[in-house]
Coordinates of C-alpha atoms and ligand atoms in Angstrom, one line a residue:
X5 CA 0.0 0.0 0.0
X6 CA 1.2 3.5 -0.8
X7 CA -0.1 6.6 0.8
X8 CA 0.8 10.1 2.1
X9 CA -0.4 12.0 5.1
X10 CA 0.2 15.7 5.5
X11 CA -1.3 17.7 8.3
X12 CA 1.0 20.5 9.6
X13 CA -1.3 21.9 12.3
X14 CA 0.1 22.0 15.9
X15 CA -2.8 20.7 18.0
X16 CA -3.1 21.4 21.7
X17 CA -5.9 19.4 23.3
X18 CA -7.3 19.4 26.9
X19 CA -8.6 21.6 29.7
X20 CA -6.9 25.0 29.8
X21 CA -4.7 24.2 26.8
X22 CA -4.6 27.9 25.8
X23 CA -2.9 29.0 29.0
X24 CA -0.9 25.8 29.3
X25 CA 0.7 26.3 25.9
X26 CA 0.6 30.1 25.5
X27 CA 4.4 30.2 24.8
X28 CA 3.4 29.4 21.2
X29 CA 2.2 33.0 20.9
X30 CA 5.8 34.3 21.5
X31 CA 6.6 34.9 17.9
X32 CA 3.3 34.5 16.1
X33 CA 2.7 38.2 15.2
X34 CA 2.1 41.7 16.4
X35 CA -1.6 42.2 15.8
X36 CA -4.4 39.7 15.6
X37 CA -7.7 39.8 13.8
X38 CA -10.0 37.9 16.1
X39 CA -12.9 36.4 14.1
X40 CA -16.0 35.3 15.9
X41 CA -19.8 35.1 15.8
X42 CA -22.0 37.3 18.0
X43 CA -21.8 35.5 21.3
X44 CA -20.4 32.0 21.7
X45 CA -16.7 33.1 21.9
X46 CA -17.4 35.2 24.9
X47 CA -20.0 33.0 26.5
X48 CA -17.7 30.0 26.5
X49 CA -14.8 31.8 28.1
X50 CA -12.6 31.2 25.0
X51 CA -12.4 34.9 24.1
X52 CA -11.3 35.9 27.6
X53 CA -8.7 33.2 27.7
X54 CA -7.2 34.4 24.4
X55 CA -7.3 38.0 25.4
X56 CA -5.3 37.2 28.6
X57 CA -2.6 35.5 26.5
X58 CA -2.4 38.4 24.0
X59 CA -2.0 40.9 26.9
X60 CA 0.7 38.8 28.5
X61 CA 2.7 38.8 25.3
X62 CA 1.9 42.4 24.4
X63 CA 0.1 41.4 21.2
X64 CA -2.4 43.9 19.9
X65 CA -5.8 42.8 18.4
X66 CA -9.0 43.9 16.8
X67 CA -12.3 42.0 16.9
X68 CA -14.6 41.2 14.0
X69 CA -17.6 39.5 15.7
X70 CA -20.1 39.6 12.8
X71 CA -19.6 36.1 11.3
X72 CA -23.1 34.5 11.1
X73 CA -23.8 30.8 10.5
X74 CA -22.8 29.8 7.0
X75 CA -20.9 33.1 6.3
X76 CA -21.4 34.6 2.8
X77 CA -19.0 36.5 0.5
X78 CA -20.2 39.9 1.7
X79 CA -19.3 39.2 5.3
X80 CA -15.9 37.9 4.3
X81 CA -15.3 41.0 2.1
X82 CA -16.2 43.3 5.0
X83 CA -13.9 41.4 7.4
X84 CA -11.1 41.5 4.9
X85 CA -11.3 45.3 4.6
X86 CA -11.5 45.6 8.3
X87 CA -8.3 43.5 8.8
X88 CA -6.4 45.3 6.1
X89 CA -7.3 48.7 7.5
X90 CA -6.1 47.6 10.9
X91 CA -2.8 46.2 9.7
X92 CA -3.3 42.8 11.3
X93 CA -0.6 40.1 10.7
X94 CA -2.3 36.9 11.9
X95 CA -5.8 35.6 12.4
X96 CA -7.6 34.0 15.4
X97 CA -10.8 32.2 14.7
X98 CA -13.0 31.3 17.7
X99 CA -16.3 29.4 17.5
X100 CA -17.8 26.6 15.4
X101 CA -17.1 26.0 11.8
X102 CA -18.4 29.3 10.5
X103 CA -15.8 31.6 12.3
X104 CA -13.1 29.0 11.9
X105 CA -13.7 28.8 8.1
X106 CA -14.0 32.5 7.8
X107 CA -10.6 32.8 9.5
X108 CA -9.0 30.7 6.8
X109 CA -10.5 32.8 4.0
X110 CA -9.3 36.0 5.7
X111 CA -5.8 34.7 6.2
X112 CA -5.5 34.3 2.4
X113 CA -7.4 37.5 1.5
X114 CA -5.5 39.8 3.8
X115 CA -2.1 38.3 2.7
X116 CA -3.2 38.8 -1.0
X117 CA -5.1 42.1 -0.9
X118 CA -5.7 42.1 -4.7
X119 CA -7.8 39.0 -4.3
X120 CA -11.5 39.0 -4.1
X121 CA -13.4 36.2 -2.4
X122 CA -14.0 34.4 -5.7
X123 CA -10.2 34.1 -6.3
X124 CA -10.0 31.8 -3.3
X125 CA -11.6 29.1 -5.4
X126 CA -8.7 28.9 -7.9
X127 CA -6.7 27.5 -5.0
X128 CA -3.8 29.3 -6.7
X129 CA -2.2 31.0 -3.7
X130 CA 0.9 30.3 -1.7
X131 CA 0.6 33.2 0.8
X132 CA -1.6 33.3 3.9
X133 CA -1.3 34.8 7.3
X134 CA -0.9 32.4 10.2
X135 CA -4.2 31.0 11.5
X136 CA -5.0 30.1 15.1
X137 CA -8.2 28.2 15.6
X138 CA -10.1 27.7 18.8
X139 CA -13.1 25.5 18.6
X140 CA -16.2 25.9 20.8
X141 CA -18.2 23.0 19.3
X142 CA -17.4 19.4 18.6
X143 CA -18.3 18.5 15.1
X144 CA -16.8 20.6 12.3
X145 CA -13.2 19.4 12.5
X146 CA -12.3 22.7 10.9
X147 CA -9.7 23.2 13.7
X148 CA -7.5 20.6 12.0
X149 CA -8.4 20.9 8.3
X150 CA -7.4 23.1 5.4
X151 CA -11.0 23.5 4.3
X152 CA -13.2 26.5 4.4
X153 CA -16.8 26.4 3.2
X154 CA -18.5 29.8 2.4
X155 CA -21.8 30.6 0.8
X156 CA -21.6 32.6 -2.4
X157 CA -24.0 35.3 -3.5
X158 CA -26.2 32.7 -5.4
X159 CA -26.7 30.9 -2.0
X160 CA -24.4 28.0 -3.0
X161 CA -22.0 26.5 -0.4
X162 CA -18.6 26.1 -1.9
X163 CA -15.3 24.9 -0.3
X164 CA -11.7 25.7 -0.9
X165 CA -8.4 25.1 0.8
X166 CA -4.8 24.1 0.2
X167 CA -1.7 23.5 2.3
X168 CA -1.5 27.2 3.2
X169 CA -4.9 27.2 4.9
X170 CA -4.2 24.5 7.5
X171 CA -4.3 26.2 11.0
X172 CA -0.8 27.1 12.3
X173 CA -2.1 26.3 15.8
X174 CA -5.3 24.7 17.0
X175 CA -6.6 24.7 20.6
X176 CA -9.3 22.1 21.5
X177 CA -10.5 22.6 25.0
X178 CA -13.6 20.5 25.8
X179 CA -14.7 22.9 28.6
X180 CA -15.8 25.4 25.9
X181 CA -18.4 22.9 24.7
X182 CA -20.0 22.4 28.1
X183 CA -22.7 25.0 27.4
X184 CA -23.9 23.4 24.1
X185 CA -27.5 22.5 24.4
X186 CA -29.1 19.3 23.2
X187 CA -29.7 20.5 19.6
X188 CA -26.3 21.9 19.1
X189 CA -24.6 18.9 20.7
X190 CA -26.5 16.5 18.4
X191 CA -26.3 18.5 15.2
X192 CA -22.6 19.1 15.5
X193 CA -21.7 15.6 16.6
X194 CA -23.4 14.1 13.6
X195 CA -21.2 16.3 11.4
X196 CA -18.2 14.6 13.0
X197 CA -19.8 11.2 12.5
X198 CA -20.4 12.0 8.8
X199 CA -16.8 13.1 8.4
X200 CA -15.5 9.8 9.7
X201 CA -18.0 7.7 7.7
X202 CA -17.3 9.6 4.5
X203 CA -13.5 9.3 5.1
X204 CA -13.9 5.5 5.5
X205 CA -15.9 5.0 2.4
X206 CA -14.0 7.5 0.3
X207 CA -11.9 6.1 -2.6
X208 CA -9.1 8.1 -1.1
X209 CA -9.1 6.4 2.3
X210 CA -5.9 5.0 3.7
X211 CA -5.0 2.7 6.6
X212 CA -4.0 5.8 8.5
X213 CA -7.2 7.7 8.0
X214 CA -9.2 4.6 8.8
X215 CA -7.5 4.4 12.2
X216 CA -8.7 7.9 13.0
X217 CA -12.1 7.3 11.6
X218 CA -12.6 4.1 13.5
X219 CA -11.6 5.6 16.8
X220 CA -13.8 8.7 16.1
X221 CA -16.8 6.5 15.4
X222 CA -16.3 4.4 18.5
X223 CA -16.2 7.5 20.6
X224 CA -19.4 8.9 19.0
X225 CA -21.2 5.5 19.2
X226 CA -20.4 5.2 22.9
X227 CA -20.8 8.8 23.9
X228 CA -23.5 10.5 21.9
X229 CA -26.6 8.5 23.1
X230 CA -25.4 9.0 26.7
X231 CA -24.6 12.7 26.6
X232 CA -28.0 13.3 25.0
X233 CA -29.9 11.3 27.6
X234 CA -30.0 13.9 30.4
X235 CA -29.3 17.6 31.2
X236 CA -26.6 16.6 33.6
X237 CA -24.8 14.5 31.0
X238 CA -24.7 17.5 28.7
X239 CA -22.5 19.2 31.3
X240 CA -20.3 16.2 31.9
X241 CA -16.7 17.1 31.1
X242 CA -15.5 13.6 30.5
X243 CA -18.2 13.0 27.9
X244 CA -17.5 16.4 26.3
X245 CA -13.8 15.4 26.2
X246 CA -14.7 12.3 24.2
X247 CA -16.9 14.2 21.7
X248 CA -14.1 16.8 21.2
X249 CA -11.6 14.1 20.5
X250 CA -14.0 12.4 18.1
X251 CA -14.5 15.6 16.2
X252 CA -10.8 16.3 16.0
X253 CA -10.0 12.7 14.8
X254 CA -12.8 13.1 12.2
X255 CA -11.2 16.4 11.1
X256 CA -7.9 14.6 10.7
X257 CA -9.6 12.1 8.4
X258 CA -11.2 14.6 6.0
X259 CA -8.0 16.7 6.0
X260 CA -6.7 13.8 3.9
X261 CA -9.7 12.2 2.2
X262 CA -12.1 15.2 1.8
X263 CA -15.8 14.5 2.1
X264 CA -17.9 12.4 -0.3
X265 CA -21.5 12.3 -1.6
X266 CA -23.5 12.9 1.6
X267 CA -21.9 16.3 2.2
X268 CA -22.7 17.6 -1.2
X269 CA -26.3 16.2 -0.9
X270 CA -26.7 18.2 2.3
X271 CA -25.5 21.6 1.0
X272 CA -28.8 22.5 -0.6
X273 CA -30.8 21.6 2.5
X274 CA -28.6 24.1 4.5
X275 CA -28.5 26.9 2.0
X276 CA -32.2 26.7 0.9
X277 CA -34.0 25.3 3.9
X278 CA -31.8 26.4 6.8
X279 CA -31.2 22.8 8.0
X280 CA -28.0 22.7 10.1
X281 CA -25.0 21.4 8.2
X282 CA -24.4 18.4 10.4
X283 CA -28.0 17.2 10.2
X284 CA -28.3 17.9 6.5
X285 CA -25.3 15.7 5.9
X286 CA -26.0 13.0 8.4
X287 CA -29.5 12.5 6.9
X288 CA -27.9 11.0 3.7
X289 CA -25.6 8.5 5.5
X290 CA -28.2 5.8 5.5
X291 CA -29.2 5.8 1.8
X292 CA -25.6 6.2 0.6
X293 CA -24.3 3.4 2.9
X294 CA -27.2 1.2 1.8
X295 CA -26.2 1.6 -1.8
X296 CA -22.5 0.9 -1.1
X297 CA -23.6 -2.1 1.1
X298 CA -25.3 -3.6 -2.0
X299 CA -22.5 -2.8 -4.5
X300 CA -19.2 -2.6 -2.7
X301 CA -19.7 -4.1 0.8
X302 CA -15.9 -4.6 1.5
X303 CA -15.6 -0.8 1.6
X304 CA -17.7 -0.9 4.8
X305 CA -15.5 -3.4 6.7
X306 CA -14.1 -0.7 9.1
X307 CA -17.6 0.8 9.6
X308 CA -18.9 -2.6 10.6
X309 CA -15.9 -3.1 13.0
X310 CA -17.7 -0.3 15.0
X311 CA -21.4 -0.8 14.1
X312 CA -21.3 -4.6 13.4
X313 CA -23.8 -4.7 10.6
X314 CA -26.0 -2.5 8.3
X315 CA -28.9 -3.1 10.6
X316 CA -27.1 -1.9 13.7
X317 CA -25.9 1.2 11.9
X318 CA -29.4 1.7 10.6
X319 CA -30.8 1.5 14.2
X320 CA -28.1 3.9 15.6
X321 CA -29.0 6.5 13.0
X322 CA -32.8 6.1 13.3
X323 CA -32.5 6.4 17.1
X324 CA -31.1 9.9 16.6
X325 CA -34.4 11.0 15.1
X326 CA -32.8 13.4 12.8
X327 CA -36.0 13.7 10.7
X328 CA -37.3 16.0 13.5
X329 CA -35.1 18.7 11.8
X330 CA -36.5 18.0 8.3
X331 CA -39.0 19.8 6.2
X332 CA -40.7 18.9 3.0
X333 CA -38.7 19.8 -0.1
X334 CA -40.0 21.3 -3.3
X335 CA -39.7 19.0 -6.2
X336 CA -37.9 21.6 -8.4
X337 CA -35.3 22.0 -5.6
X338 CA -34.7 18.2 -5.4
X339 CA -34.2 18.3 -9.2
X340 CA -31.5 21.0 -8.9
X341 CA -29.8 19.5 -5.8
X342 CA -29.7 16.2 -7.6
X343 CA -28.1 17.7 -10.7
X344 CA -25.6 19.5 -8.6
X345 CA -24.6 16.3 -6.8
X346 CA -24.2 14.4 -10.1
X347 CA -21.8 17.1 -11.3
X348 CA -19.8 17.2 -8.1
X349 CA -16.3 15.9 -7.4
X350 CA -17.7 14.2 -4.3
X351 CA -19.6 11.7 -6.2
X352 CA -16.5 10.5 -8.1
X353 CA -14.9 9.5 -4.7
X354 CA -18.0 7.6 -3.5
X355 CA -17.6 3.9 -4.2
X356 CA -21.0 3.0 -5.8
X357 CA -22.9 4.0 -8.9
X358 CA -25.5 6.7 -8.3
X359 CA -28.1 7.6 -11.0
X360 CA -30.3 10.7 -11.1
X361 CA -33.2 8.5 -9.9
X362 CA -31.2 7.1 -7.0
X363 CA -30.3 10.6 -5.7
X364 CA -33.7 12.0 -6.3
X365 CA -35.2 9.2 -4.3
X366 CA -32.7 9.8 -1.4
X367 CA -34.1 13.3 -1.1
X368 CA -37.6 12.0 -1.1
X369 CA -36.7 9.4 1.5
X370 CA -34.9 11.7 4.0
X371 CA -37.2 14.7 3.9
X372 CA -40.9 13.7 3.8
Ligands
FE2_26 FE1 -19.1 18.7 7.6

């Protein structure tokens, strides 16, 4: 077997990891652009932790706290102009996937001020500011990937990323996820689950990515039903620790394999129907795995090391009741989502044959 594995992000994991490893800020830069959403960075304590470190090392900063869920090009353009005007020389993203993905885009755009957001998609850049990512959810994996997914002005979610957009440093402190409610815990954890499953089935999987994916799925299988079973479990640090690990491992997987068909199938549900990314993707795991199970079952050996059989996997997914987040889709939207998936690069990496009718029926199955 031949394979490569490249992931240059320095990861610091564990309680108080920012203050425990703050010496890594010694020579990182003089002025940070902190990129966040409206509230979670402050509510979780992550913002205060980072401000203490910046003060300690006399590093200046400015704050852009207007990154909404699924950030669009207009927000990124505004943040870019703000960063350039303030002469920042590195970026700190704090939050879930949206601020962390925005941070990657801004690292490239501020280092290449002639670029507009559309230029990111040529992936033809070799300059970016250093990126520090601090995750406050456990699902996206963005803290250890090169990928950034933004929403363009036609409401399409589109990803980019190359070796320059890997975070320079990533801090994963499970205590920041303690305040996540039931919905956010579930909808982000199933994104991590999807990353690991899609990494396993991808035509680009390797023995090394399978190791991460298997461990991640074991943690999710053993932790998610328990953490969702009571209010007190939602605040259990050891369970939070396991979901944070699972999410990071899953991020390691897709940093090598990318995602496959379920991710692209979910994009339209998020852009057009507001269904959270993790759910929109997880909804399609069952129909896609069922198809692979019938055509290419050996590709599922590692999945069944964790879930034992298609029936067990089916039961695990059904018990999550993800259809509670669904809504009925318009037939013309299903047609356009299906065509989009058929033209995607994701489908080429998914080890089964998928026709227009197959994919159309997936949408009808998951959103009734
Ligand atoms: Fe995802």
